[in-house]
Coordinates of N, CA, C and O in Angstrom, one line a residue:
X1 N 162.3 -18.9 -29.2 CA 163.1 -20.3 -29.4 C 164.5 -19.8 -29.0 O 165.0 -18.7 -29.7
X2 N 165.4 -20.4 -28.4 CA 166.7 -20.2 -28.3 C 167.6 -21.2 -28.8 O 167.3 -22.3 -28.4
X3 N 168.5 -21.0 -29.6 CA 169.5 -21.7 -30.1 C 170.7 -21.7 -29.9 O 171.3 -20.4 -30.0
X4 N 171.5 -22.5 -29.4 CA 173.0 -22.2 -29.0 C 173.7 -23.4 -29.4 O 173.2 -24.5 -29.6
X5 N 175.2 -23.0 -29.8 CA 176.1 -24.0 -30.1 C 176.1 -25.1 -28.9 O 176.1 -24.6 -27.7
X6 N 176.2 -26.3 -29.0 CA 176.5 -27.4 -28.1 C 177.6 -27.0 -27.1 O 177.5 -27.3 -26.1
X7 N 178.7 -26.4 -27.8 CA 180.0 -26.0 -26.9 C 179.4 -25.1 -25.8 O 180.2 -25.2 -24.7
X8 N 178.4 -24.2 -25.9 CA 177.9 -23.5 -24.8 C 177.5 -24.2 -23.5 O 177.8 -23.6 -22.4
X9 N 176.9 -25.3 -23.6 CA 176.6 -26.2 -22.3 C 177.7 -26.7 -21.8 O 178.0 -26.6 -20.5
X10 N 178.8 -26.8 -22.2 CA 180.2 -27.3 -21.8 C 180.8 -26.2 -21.0 O 181.2 -26.2 -19.9
X11 N 180.8 -25.0 -21.9 CA 181.6 -23.9 -21.4 C 180.7 -23.0 -20.5 O 181.5 -22.5 -19.4
X12 N 179.4 -22.9 -20.4 CA 178.9 -21.9 -19.6 C 177.4 -22.7 -19.3 O 176.3 -22.3 -19.4
X13 N 177.7 -23.8 -18.5 CA 176.2 -24.6 -18.0 C 175.5 -23.6 -17.2 O 174.2 -23.7 -17.6
X14 N 175.9 -22.8 -16.5 CA 175.0 -22.0 -15.4 C 174.1 -21.1 -16.4 O 173.3 -20.5 -16.0
X15 N 174.9 -20.6 -17.5 CA 174.1 -19.7 -18.1 C 172.9 -20.3 -18.8 O 172.0 -19.7 -18.9
X16 N 173.3 -21.5 -19.4 CA 172.1 -22.1 -20.0 C 171.1 -22.7 -19.0 O 169.9 -22.3 -19.2
X17 N 171.4 -23.1 -17.7 CA 170.5 -23.4 -16.7 C 169.7 -22.1 -16.3 O 168.6 -22.3 -16.3
X18 N 170.4 -20.9 -16.2 CA 169.8 -19.6 -15.9 C 168.7 -19.3 -17.0 O 167.4 -19.0 -16.8
X19 N 169.2 -19.6 -18.2 CA 168.3 -18.9 -19.3 C 167.1 -19.9 -19.5 O 165.9 -19.5 -19.8
X20 N 167.2 -21.3 -19.2 CA 166.1 -22.4 -19.1 C 165.1 -22.0 -18.1 O 164.0 -21.7 -18.4
X21 N 165.6 -21.6 -17.0 CA 164.8 -21.1 -15.8 C 164.0 -19.8 -16.1 O 163.0 -19.6 -15.7
X22 N 164.9 -18.9 -16.6 CA 164.2 -17.5 -16.9 C 163.3 -17.6 -18.0 O 162.0 -17.0 -17.8
X23 N 163.4 -18.4 -18.9 CA 162.2 -18.3 -20.1 C 161.2 -19.5 -20.1 O 160.2 -19.2 -20.6
X24 N 161.5 -20.6 -19.3 CA 160.8 -21.5 -19.0 C 160.4 -22.3 -20.4 O 159.5 -22.5 -20.5
X25 N 161.2 -22.3 -21.3 CA 161.3 -22.8 -22.7 C 162.6 -23.6 -22.9 O 163.7 -23.4 -22.3
X26 N 162.4 -24.5 -23.9 CA 163.6 -25.4 -24.1 C 164.7 -24.5 -24.8 O 164.3 -23.6 -25.3
X27 N 165.9 -25.1 -24.6 CA 166.9 -24.4 -25.3 C 167.5 -25.3 -26.3 O 167.7 -26.5 -25.8
X28 N 167.5 -25.0 -27.5 CA 168.1 -25.8 -28.6 C 169.4 -25.8 -28.7 O 169.9 -24.8 -29.1
X29 N 170.3 -27.0 -28.8 CA 171.7 -27.0 -28.9 C 172.0 -27.5 -30.2 O 171.6 -28.5 -30.5
X30 N 173.1 -27.0 -30.9 CA 173.4 -27.5 -32.3 C 174.8 -27.8 -32.2 O 175.7 -27.6 -31.3
X31 N 175.2 -29.0 -33.3 CA 176.3 -29.4 -33.1 C 176.5 -29.3 -34.8 O 175.9 -30.1 -35.6
X32 N 177.9 -28.6 -35.1 CA 178.1 -28.3 -36.4 C 177.1 -27.7 -37.3 O 176.9 -28.2 -38.5
X33 N 176.3 -26.9 -36.6 CA 175.4 -26.2 -37.1 C 173.8 -26.9 -37.7 O 172.9 -26.1 -38.0
X34 N 173.8 -28.0 -36.9 CA 172.7 -29.1 -37.1 C 172.0 -29.2 -35.7 O 172.7 -29.0 -34.8
X35 N 170.8 -29.1 -35.6 CA 170.2 -29.4 -34.3 C 170.6 -30.7 -33.8 O 170.9 -31.9 -34.3
X36 N 170.8 -30.8 -32.4 CA 171.4 -31.8 -31.9 C 170.6 -32.4 -30.5 O 170.3 -33.4 -30.5
X37 N 170.5 -31.5 -29.4 CA 169.7 -31.9 -28.3 C 168.9 -30.8 -28.1 O 169.2 -29.7 -28.2
X38 N 168.0 -30.9 -27.0 CA 167.3 -30.0 -26.2 C 167.2 -29.9 -25.0 O 167.3 -31.1 -24.5
X39 N 167.6 -28.9 -24.2 CA 167.5 -29.0 -22.7 C 166.4 -27.9 -22.2 O 166.3 -27.1 -22.8
X40 N 165.9 -28.3 -21.0 CA 165.0 -27.4 -20.4 C 165.1 -27.5 -18.8 O 165.7 -28.9 -18.5
X41 N 164.4 -26.8 -18.2 CA 164.7 -26.8 -16.7 C 163.7 -27.9 -16.0 O 162.4 -28.4 -17.1
X42 N 163.8 -28.6 -15.0 CA 162.8 -29.7 -14.6 C 161.4 -29.2 -14.4 O 160.7 -30.0 -14.6
X43 N 161.1 -28.1 -13.8 CA 160.0 -27.7 -13.6 C 159.0 -27.3 -14.8 O 158.0 -27.9 -15.0
X44 N 159.8 -26.8 -15.8 CA 158.9 -26.6 -17.1 C 158.8 -27.9 -17.8 O 157.6 -28.4 -18.4
X45 N 159.9 -29.0 -17.7 CA 159.5 -30.3 -18.2 C 158.4 -31.0 -17.5 O 157.6 -31.6 -18.1
X46 N 158.4 -31.1 -16.2 CA 157.3 -31.6 -15.3 C 155.8 -30.9 -15.9 O 154.9 -31.6 -16.1
X47 N 155.8 -29.7 -16.0 CA 154.6 -29.0 -16.4 C 154.1 -29.4 -18.0 O 153.0 -29.8 -18.0
X48 N 155.0 -29.5 -18.5 CA 154.8 -30.0 -20.2 C 154.5 -31.4 -20.0 O 153.4 -31.6 -20.8
X49 N 155.0 -32.2 -19.4 CA 154.4 -33.8 -19.5 C 153.1 -33.9 -18.8 O 152.2 -34.7 -19.2
X50 N 152.8 -33.0 -17.7 CA 151.5 -33.1 -17.2 C 150.5 -32.8 -18.4 O 149.5 -33.0 -18.2
X51 N 150.8 -31.4 -19.0 CA 149.9 -31.1 -19.9 C 149.8 -32.2 -21.0 O 148.5 -32.4 -21.6
X52 N 150.9 -32.8 -21.5 CA 150.7 -33.8 -22.3 C 149.6 -34.9 -22.0 O 148.8 -35.4 -22.8
X53 N 150.1 -35.3 -20.8 CA 149.2 -36.3 -20.4 C 147.7 -35.9 -20.3 O 146.8 -36.7 -20.6
X54 N 147.3 -34.8 -19.9 CA 146.0 -34.3 -19.6 C 145.4 -34.3 -21.2 O 144.2 -34.7 -21.5
X55 N 146.3 -33.7 -21.9 CA 145.7 -33.6 -23.6 C 145.2 -35.0 -23.9 O 144.5 -35.3 -24.7
X56 N 146.3 -36.1 -23.9 CA 146.0 -37.5 -24.2 C 144.7 -37.8 -23.4 O 143.8 -38.6 -24.1
X57 N 144.6 -37.5 -22.2 CA 143.3 -38.3 -21.3 C 142.3 -37.6 -22.2 O 141.0 -38.0 -22.3
X58 N 142.3 -36.1 -22.4 CA 141.0 -35.6 -22.9 C 140.7 -36.1 -24.3 O 139.5 -36.0 -24.6
X59 N 141.6 -36.2 -25.1 CA 141.5 -36.8 -26.3 C 140.6 -38.2 -26.3 O 139.8 -38.6 -27.1
X60 N 141.3 -39.0 -25.4 CA 140.5 -40.4 -25.2 C 139.1 -40.0 -24.5 O 138.3 -40.6 -25.2
X61 N 138.7 -39.2 -24.0 CA 137.4 -39.0 -23.5 C 136.6 -38.6 -24.5 O 135.4 -39.0 -24.7
X62 N 137.1 -37.7 -25.4 CA 136.4 -37.2 -26.8 C 136.1 -38.2 -27.4 O 135.2 -38.4 -28.1
X63 N 137.1 -39.2 -27.8 CA 137.0 -40.1 -28.7 C 136.1 -41.1 -28.2 O 135.1 -41.6 -29.0
X64 N 135.7 -41.6 -27.1 CA 134.9 -42.1 -26.4 C 133.5 -41.6 -26.6 O 132.3 -42.1 -26.9
X65 N 133.3 -40.1 -26.2 CA 132.1 -39.5 -26.6 C 131.5 -39.6 -27.8 O 130.4 -39.8 -28.2
X66 N 132.5 -39.6 -28.9 CA 132.0 -39.4 -30.1 C 131.5 -40.8 -30.6 O 130.7 -41.0 -31.2
X67 N 132.2 -41.6 -30.1 CA 131.9 -43.2 -30.5 C 130.6 -43.8 -29.7 O 130.2 -44.9 -30.0
X68 N 130.2 -43.0 -28.7 CA 129.0 -43.4 -28.2 C 129.3 -44.1 -26.9 O 128.4 -44.5 -26.1
X69 N 130.6 -44.4 -26.5 CA 130.8 -45.2 -25.2 C 130.5 -44.2 -23.9 O 130.7 -43.0 -24.1
X70 N 130.0 -44.9 -23.0 CA 129.6 -44.2 -21.9 C 130.7 -44.3 -21.0 O 131.4 -45.5 -20.5
X71 N 131.1 -43.0 -20.4 CA 132.2 -42.8 -19.5 C 132.0 -42.5 -18.1 O 130.9 -43.3 -17.6
X72 N 132.1 -41.3 -17.8 CA 131.9 -40.6 -16.6 C 130.9 -39.7 -16.7 O 130.7 -39.1 -17.8
X73 N 130.2 -39.2 -15.4 CA 129.2 -38.3 -15.6 C 129.8 -36.8 -15.8 O 131.2 -36.7 -15.5
X74 N 129.3 -35.7 -16.0 CA 129.8 -34.5 -16.2 C 130.4 -34.0 -15.1 O 131.4 -33.5 -14.9
X75 N 129.7 -34.4 -13.9 CA 130.0 -33.9 -12.6 C 131.4 -34.5 -12.1 O 132.3 -34.1 -11.8
X76 N 131.6 -35.7 -12.5 CA 132.7 -36.5 -12.4 C 134.0 -35.9 -13.3 O 135.1 -35.7 -12.6
X77 N 133.7 -36.0 -14.5 CA 134.7 -35.3 -15.3 C 135.0 -33.8 -14.9 O 136.4 -33.7 -14.9
X78 N 134.2 -33.1 -14.5 CA 134.7 -31.8 -14.1 C 135.3 -31.9 -12.8 O 136.3 -30.9 -12.7
X79 N 135.0 -32.7 -11.8 CA 135.9 -32.8 -10.7 C 137.2 -33.1 -10.8 O 138.3 -32.8 -10.5
X80 N 137.3 -34.4 -11.8 CA 138.6 -34.7 -12.2 C 139.6 -33.5 -13.1 O 140.8 -33.4 -12.8
X81 N 138.9 -32.7 -14.0 CA 139.7 -32.2 -14.6 C 139.9 -30.8 -13.7 O 141.2 -30.3 -13.8
X82 N 139.2 -30.2 -12.7 CA 139.5 -29.5 -11.8 C 140.8 -30.0 -10.9 O 141.8 -29.0 -10.7
X83 N 140.8 -31.3 -10.7 CA 142.1 -31.6 -9.9 C 143.1 -31.6 -10.8 O 144.5 -31.2 -10.3
X84 N 143.3 -32.1 -12.2 CA 144.3 -32.0 -12.7 C 145.1 -30.6 -13.1 O 146.1 -30.3 -13.0
X85 N 144.0 -29.6 -13.3 CA 144.4 -28.2 -13.6 C 145.1 -27.7 -12.3 O 146.0 -27.1 -12.2
X86 N 144.3 -27.9 -11.2 CA 145.1 -27.5 -9.8 C 146.4 -28.0 -9.7 O 147.3 -27.3 -9.3
X87 N 146.5 -29.5 -10.1 CA 147.9 -29.8 -10.1 C 148.8 -29.5 -10.8 O 149.9 -29.0 -10.6
X88 N 148.5 -28.9 -12.1 CA 149.4 -28.2 -13.1 C 149.8 -26.9 -12.4 O 150.9 -26.4 -12.5
X89 N 148.8 -26.1 -12.2 CA 148.9 -24.7 -11.7 C 150.0 -24.9 -10.4 O 150.7 -23.9 -10.2
X90 N 149.6 -25.7 -9.6 CA 150.6 -25.8 -8.5 C 152.1 -26.4 -8.7 O 153.0 -25.9 -8.1
X91 N 152.4 -27.0 -9.6 CA 153.4 -27.5 -10.1 C 154.2 -26.3 -10.8 O 155.4 -26.1 -10.8
X92 N 153.5 -25.3 -11.5 CA 154.2 -23.9 -12.3 C 154.7 -23.1 -10.9 O 155.3 -22.2 -11.3
X93 N 154.3 -23.3 -9.8 CA 154.7 -22.2 -8.8 C 156.1 -22.5 -8.2 O 156.5 -23.6 -8.3

């Protein structure tokens, strides 16, 4: 985790942008010693959003399974998940 004062983004935008891309992690910016905002590079943000969407979908499928609701076949699910995983992996490149 990287924590920087908010003035850093005004004074050294390129340094923060480079750090975001290099670490692929969010940078926490503080104002008066308190957490204020979080910044991250676009590729990491897109990858994170896709992973969150995938987790939500997997949770919904698991809830349906536990409740006994019929969804898709194992083969359909496997094909769908392979597509999502491939999409996430290709986004990371």
